[in-house]
Amino acid sequence: MPEKMVTISGASAVLWILFAASQAFNLEISPEYRMVAQIGDSVSLTCTTTGCESPSFSWRTQIDSPLNGKVKTEGSKSILTMDPVSFENEHAYLCTATCGSGKLERGIQVDVYSFQDLEIQLSGPLEVGKPAMVKCLAPDVYPADSLEMDLLKGDHLLKTQLFVEEVKKSLVTKSLEVTFTPVIEDIGKALVCRAKLYMDSEPTTRETVKELQVYTSPKNTVISVYPSRRLQEGGAVTMTCSSEGLPAPEIFWSRKLDNGVLQPLSGNATLTLVAMRMEDSGIYVCEGVNLIGRNKTEVELIVQEKPFTVEIFPGSRVAAQVGDSVVLTCVAVGCDSPSFSWRTQIDSPLNGEVRSEGAKSTLTLSPVSFENEHSYLCTVTCARRKLEKGIQMEVYSFPKDPEIEMSGLLVQGRPVTVNCTVPDVYPFDHLEIELLKGETVLMNKYFLEEMSMKSLETKSLEMTFIPTTEDTEKALVCLAKLHSGEAESEPKQRQSTRTLYVNVAPKEVIISVSPSPILREGSPVSLTCSSDGLPAPKILWSRQLPNGRLQPLSEERMLVFTSTKMEDSGFYVCEGINQAGISKKSVELQIIQDSPKDIQLTAFPSQSVKEGDTVIISCTCGNVSQTWIILKKKGKTEDKVLKSVDGAYTILKAQPQDAGVYECESKTEVGSQLRSLTLDVKGRETNEDYFSPELLALYCASSLVIPAVGMIIYFARKANMKGSYSLVEAQKSKV
Ligand SMILES: *[C@@H]1O[C@H](CO)[C@@H](O)[C@H](O)[C@H]1NC(C)=O
Ligand SMILES: *[C@@H]1O[C@H](CO)[C@@H](O)[C@H](O)[C@H]1NC(C)=O
Ligand SMILES: *[C@@H]1O[C@H](CO)[C@@H](O)[C@H](O)[C@H]1NC(C)=O
Ligand SMILES: *[C@@H]1O[C@H](CO)[C@@H](O)[C@H](O)[C@H]1NC(C)=O
């Protein structure tokens, strides 16, 4: 507080004491007449003379009390300093100056006061809606009878007071109190405390301003829980708390213990709890706190036990083959430290190896045997809880594909028996065997007999059928199905397939002889054999020996004699052979001695005649019977058969064109003979009589005329007697 001096003009209360003085000698005091000084300050009164060489000064109070100050005089000036100002300085002070005989005096009234800064006091933080007391305090006031105090809220005057009590010489504290109920609109308004101290016509004013802080107590404290108040063991939860209030409340999380005590957890609005255990269930409290209040709310979290289940693998049933290895697995879900035990339903030995680790236990059955055909039970104990799961072991054996056996070769029309065998089956009362030819089921059998004991059995299905060639390339399938005990599951299947190939035994053998089975010695002959069958039969030519045995000759279809001998006569056998059978046939070859050269062709009178002569060309065949005689004249392009009478052809008047080669051919069963001569006609003159020879076929004079049809029948009969004799071939060679 800076020193403050109040100078008051006017001279109403000033005493004037005038002593004799010269005109020139003068005294002044400053300030004049009156001074108002604040207690504790330092003030000075100054007396100054004029018109005197060396004045002397003296200071006193009117009532002659102590000065309570220090005087300092220097030349024409004397200063009275009061430091600090106190109640004892409230006097009328006189300054006397003496100059020789002259004496002057001046007086001044010193009044003191005290007026400190004002204080505003509140009964507490202002809360909306709650009456509160505001106190405006003016400490150490003097003189208290000239004080006026005002209290304002913004522009609104709350209270004013003028203090008029009797004054004692002491510092007193004055205050002004107001009770009001803050509203939210008061926030930011100014609370003003103002005081005026009237010491003179103009009062001294002090003012203190305080900005209004209005608060609201926390309320509407709300907790949101994510994902849920109900949790599973091991789960996590996040809770967020909010609370309304001014200033914004701080959030405190705590947990309510069983005895009601709150255990602090966090000062963060968001509280995340992880790996929750059952013991973490309970009441969680959130409190919103600010300087004027608190509001709390609570939430109950329920941590539920994890659901505990037992699973068994590979399923409720498992089928395992004898000799295989099977692992049954039992898994506990939702249990931290489960304990396992295995047993069979009928409490027989497990016949397997148990291994348990963590949440899993396995039972290994290796190798699987009939002793493992049980219901296995896995019991899991988890704390107080106990669960059991079962698995039905089905033991089977079905190790090999069926075997197909045939009683023999497949031959068309010959019954054959098929035997389909399924080895080492268990349980055979679930076995079904089916035989199929192509798409057609030939036979089907369920083996429903009683099972007497647990053992591997070999089962077979047999059936007989007559193959036909249409069966070739078809598949013969033996399908074995081992049905499961469980109706809905697919049966196990194994199958074997044979592709059918149906043989055909060789059919009747056909032999053809060319040119003829009766031959003249030295002439060639070929015997051709054929036979149908599946597969194509092999051909074997043999000669039948006199003792009836066969002497193999050739495996070619054709047996060729380039030049036959008499010894070649006999029976020749051709066999058609394949795996399905043999067919045979024989043919007789007759070789006859070469006949005498008895055909004669003559020209009479001569082979050389003159034009116009008569010539007889005659062909005679001696004693050979049944001979064809053909008389021909060779032509350039073709031969002309001449019409002869008894083998004689007469040219009445020979012409040059009759010259040429004449041939006589005789044919018998064993061959033909040919004779020829050349006729020469010597020309004399041109003969107009042209003679065209007629066509003629003749028999020898000694033979009978046999009609053509009769010939055919004759040769056909002959062919039948000697085996297969090609009529076509025969005719070709005879005509
Ligand atoms: C918290 O505030 C609400 C109003 O928002 C009130 O109903 C509740 O009683 C309060 N709770 C406490 C514990 O003060
Ligand atoms: C509250 O938690 C959030 C998220 O976990 C974090 O970002 C924030 O700093 C925390 N506040 C306090 C006051 O701890
Ligand atoms: C079929 O084959 C099985 C096994 O080889 C055999 O035991 C059974 O006797 C056979 N059946 C016939 C009719 O051959
Ligand atoms: C044919 O004549 C020959 C002699 O030339 C004779 O040996 C043969 O016996 C005769 N045959 C007939 C059937 O007359």
Short mmCIF file of N, CA and C in Angstrom, two decimals, residues 335-395:
data_model
loop_
_atom_site.label_atom_id
_atom_site.label_comp_id
_atom_site.label_asym_id
_atom_site.label_seq_id
_atom_site.Cartn_x
_atom_site.Cartn_y
_atom_site.Cartn_z
N CYS A 335 -11.71 -76.89 -18.94
CA CYS A 335 -11.21 -77.31 -17.63
C CYS A 335 -9.70 -77.11 -17.63
N ASP A 336 -9.20 -76.48 -16.59
CA ASP A 336 -7.78 -76.16 -16.59
C ASP A 336 -6.89 -77.37 -16.31
N SER A 337 -7.27 -78.14 -15.34
CA SER A 337 -6.43 -79.31 -15.04
C SER A 337 -7.32 -80.53 -14.85
N PRO A 338 -7.72 -81.10 -15.96
CA PRO A 338 -8.59 -82.26 -15.86
C PRO A 338 -7.79 -83.52 -15.54
N SER A 339 -8.46 -84.51 -14.98
CA SER A 339 -7.80 -85.80 -14.83
C SER A 339 -8.64 -86.83 -15.57
N PHE A 340 -7.93 -87.77 -16.21
CA PHE A 340 -8.58 -88.70 -17.12
C PHE A 340 -8.51 -90.13 -16.59
N SER A 341 -9.51 -90.90 -16.94
CA SER A 341 -9.38 -92.34 -16.74
C SER A 341 -10.15 -93.06 -17.83
N TRP A 342 -9.62 -94.18 -18.23
CA TRP A 342 -10.23 -94.97 -19.32
C TRP A 342 -10.66 -96.33 -18.76
N ARG A 343 -11.75 -96.85 -19.30
CA ARG A 343 -12.14 -98.22 -18.96
C ARG A 343 -13.02 -98.75 -20.07
N THR A 344 -13.23 -100.07 -20.03
CA THR A 344 -14.19 -100.62 -20.99
C THR A 344 -15.49 -100.81 -20.24
N GLN A 345 -16.56 -100.89 -21.00
CA GLN A 345 -17.87 -100.94 -20.38
C GLN A 345 -18.00 -102.18 -19.48
N ILE A 346 -17.40 -103.28 -19.92
CA ILE A 346 -17.54 -104.49 -19.11
C ILE A 346 -16.35 -104.69 -18.19
N ASP A 347 -15.56 -103.63 -18.04
CA ASP A 347 -14.43 -103.63 -17.12
C ASP A 347 -13.40 -104.72 -17.41
N SER A 348 -13.21 -104.98 -18.68
CA SER A 348 -12.16 -105.92 -19.07
C SER A 348 -10.89 -105.10 -19.28
N PRO A 349 -9.73 -105.77 -19.43
CA PRO A 349 -8.49 -104.99 -19.61
C PRO A 349 -8.58 -104.08 -20.84
N LEU A 350 -7.87 -102.98 -20.78
CA LEU A 350 -7.94 -101.99 -21.86
C LEU A 350 -7.27 -102.51 -23.13
N ASN A 351 -6.19 -103.31 -22.95
CA ASN A 351 -5.41 -103.79 -24.09
C ASN A 351 -4.91 -102.62 -24.94
N GLY A 352 -4.48 -101.59 -24.28
CA GLY A 352 -3.99 -100.42 -25.01
C GLY A 352 -3.14 -99.57 -24.08
N GLU A 353 -2.59 -98.53 -24.65
CA GLU A 353 -1.68 -97.69 -23.88
C GLU A 353 -2.29 -96.31 -23.70
N VAL A 354 -2.35 -95.85 -22.44
CA VAL A 354 -2.97 -94.56 -22.15
C VAL A 354 -1.88 -93.52 -21.96
N ARG A 355 -2.12 -92.35 -22.52
CA ARG A 355 -1.17 -91.25 -22.33
C ARG A 355 -2.00 -89.98 -22.15
N SER A 356 -1.80 -89.32 -21.02
CA SER A 356 -2.58 -88.11 -20.75
C SER A 356 -1.65 -86.93 -20.59
N GLU A 357 -2.03 -85.83 -21.22
CA GLU A 357 -1.22 -84.63 -21.11
C GLU A 357 -2.13 -83.43 -21.28
N GLY A 358 -2.09 -82.54 -20.32
CA GLY A 358 -2.89 -81.33 -20.41
C GLY A 358 -4.37 -81.69 -20.50
N ALA A 359 -5.01 -81.14 -21.50
CA ALA A 359 -6.44 -81.31 -21.63
C ALA A 359 -6.79 -82.50 -22.50
N LYS A 360 -5.79 -83.40 -22.74
CA LYS A 360 -5.99 -84.45 -23.72
C LYS A 360 -5.47 -85.77 -23.18
N SER A 361 -6.20 -86.82 -23.50
CA SER A 361 -5.72 -88.15 -23.13
C SER A 361 -5.95 -89.06 -24.32
N THR A 362 -4.96 -89.91 -24.60
CA THR A 362 -5.13 -90.82 -25.74
C THR A 362 -5.02 -92.25 -25.26
N LEU A 363 -5.74 -93.11 -25.96
CA LEU A 363 -5.65 -94.54 -25.72
C LEU A 363 -5.25 -95.14 -27.06
N THR A 364 -4.06 -95.72 -27.10
CA THR A 364 -3.56 -96.27 -28.36
C THR A 364 -3.74 -97.78 -28.35
N LEU A 365 -4.44 -98.28 -29.34
CA LEU A 365 -4.65 -99.71 -29.48
C LEU A 365 -3.83 -100.13 -30.68
N SER A 366 -2.72 -100.83 -30.43
CA SER A 366 -1.85 -101.19 -31.54
C SER A 366 -1.12 -102.47 -31.24
N PRO A 367 -1.30 -103.53 -31.99
CA PRO A 367 -2.24 -103.62 -33.10
C PRO A 367 -3.64 -103.94 -32.57
N VAL A 368 -4.61 -103.57 -33.38
CA VAL A 368 -5.99 -103.84 -32.98
C VAL A 368 -6.23 -105.35 -33.07
N SER A 369 -6.87 -105.89 -32.03
CA SER A 369 -7.18 -107.32 -32.05
C SER A 369 -8.63 -107.50 -31.61
N PHE A 370 -9.08 -108.75 -31.63
CA PHE A 370 -10.46 -109.01 -31.22
C PHE A 370 -10.71 -108.55 -29.79
N GLU A 371 -9.64 -108.51 -28.97
CA GLU A 371 -9.80 -108.11 -27.57
C GLU A 371 -10.17 -106.63 -27.45
N ASN A 372 -10.05 -105.90 -28.54
CA ASN A 372 -10.37 -104.47 -28.48
C ASN A 372 -11.81 -104.18 -28.87
N GLU A 373 -12.56 -105.23 -29.11
CA GLU A 373 -13.94 -105.00 -29.53
C GLU A 373 -14.80 -104.71 -28.30
N HIS A 374 -14.79 -103.43 -27.90
CA HIS A 374 -15.49 -103.02 -26.69
C HIS A 374 -16.07 -101.64 -26.87
N SER A 375 -16.83 -101.25 -25.84
CA SER A 375 -17.17 -99.85 -25.68
C SER A 375 -16.15 -99.29 -24.72
N TYR A 376 -15.38 -98.29 -25.17
CA TYR A 376 -14.40 -97.67 -24.29
C TYR A 376 -14.99 -96.40 -23.71
N LEU A 377 -14.73 -96.17 -22.42
CA LEU A 377 -15.28 -94.98 -21.77
C LEU A 377 -14.13 -94.13 -21.24
N CYS A 378 -14.24 -92.83 -21.50
CA CYS A 378 -13.24 -91.90 -20.98
C CYS A 378 -13.93 -91.06 -19.92
N THR A 379 -13.39 -91.06 -18.73
CA THR A 379 -13.98 -90.29 -17.64
C THR A 379 -13.05 -89.12 -17.33
N VAL A 380 -13.64 -87.92 -17.30
CA VAL A 380 -12.82 -86.73 -17.03
C VAL A 380 -13.34 -86.09 -15.75
N THR A 381 -12.41 -85.83 -14.85
CA THR A 381 -12.78 -85.17 -13.60
C THR A 381 -12.17 -83.78 -13.61
N CYS A 382 -13.04 -82.78 -13.39
CA CYS A 382 -12.57 -81.40 -13.37
C CYS A 382 -13.10 -80.80 -12.08
N ALA A 383 -12.22 -80.64 -11.12
CA ALA A 383 -12.62 -80.17 -9.79
C ALA A 383 -13.77 -81.04 -9.29
N ARG A 384 -14.93 -80.46 -9.08
CA ARG A 384 -16.03 -81.24 -8.54
C ARG A 384 -16.83 -81.91 -9.63
N ARG A 385 -16.54 -81.52 -10.87
CA ARG A 385 -17.37 -82.04 -11.96
C ARG A 385 -16.75 -83.27 -12.61
N LYS A 386 -17.63 -84.09 -13.12
CA LYS A 386 -17.16 -85.35 -13.70
C LYS A 386 -18.01 -85.64 -14.93
N LEU A 387 -17.35 -85.95 -16.03
CA LEU A 387 -18.10 -86.26 -17.26
C LEU A 387 -17.51 -87.51 -17.89
N GLU A 388 -18.37 -88.22 -18.61
CA GLU A 388 -17.92 -89.46 -19.23
C GLU A 388 -18.42 -89.51 -20.67
N LYS A 389 -17.56 -89.96 -21.56
CA LYS A 389 -17.93 -90.12 -22.98
C LYS A 389 -17.46 -91.49 -23.44
N GLY A 390 -18.25 -92.09 -24.30
CA GLY A 390 -17.95 -93.44 -24.75
C GLY A 390 -17.66 -93.51 -26.23
N ILE A 391 -16.95 -94.56 -26.61
CA ILE A 391 -16.64 -94.76 -28.02
C ILE A 391 -16.74 -96.27 -28.27
N GLN A 392 -17.46 -96.64 -29.30
CA GLN A 392 -17.66 -98.05 -29.59
C GLN A 392 -16.63 -98.48 -30.63
N MET A 393 -15.81 -99.44 -30.27
CA MET A 393 -14.79 -99.94 -31.20
C MET A 393 -15.39 -101.09 -31.98
N GLU A 394 -15.36 -100.97 -33.27
CA GLU A 394 -15.80 -102.08 -34.11
C GLU A 394 -14.56 -102.66 -34.76
N VAL A 395 -14.32 -103.92 -34.52
CA VAL A 395 -13.13 -104.54 -35.08
C VAL A 395 -13.57 -105.33 -36.30
#
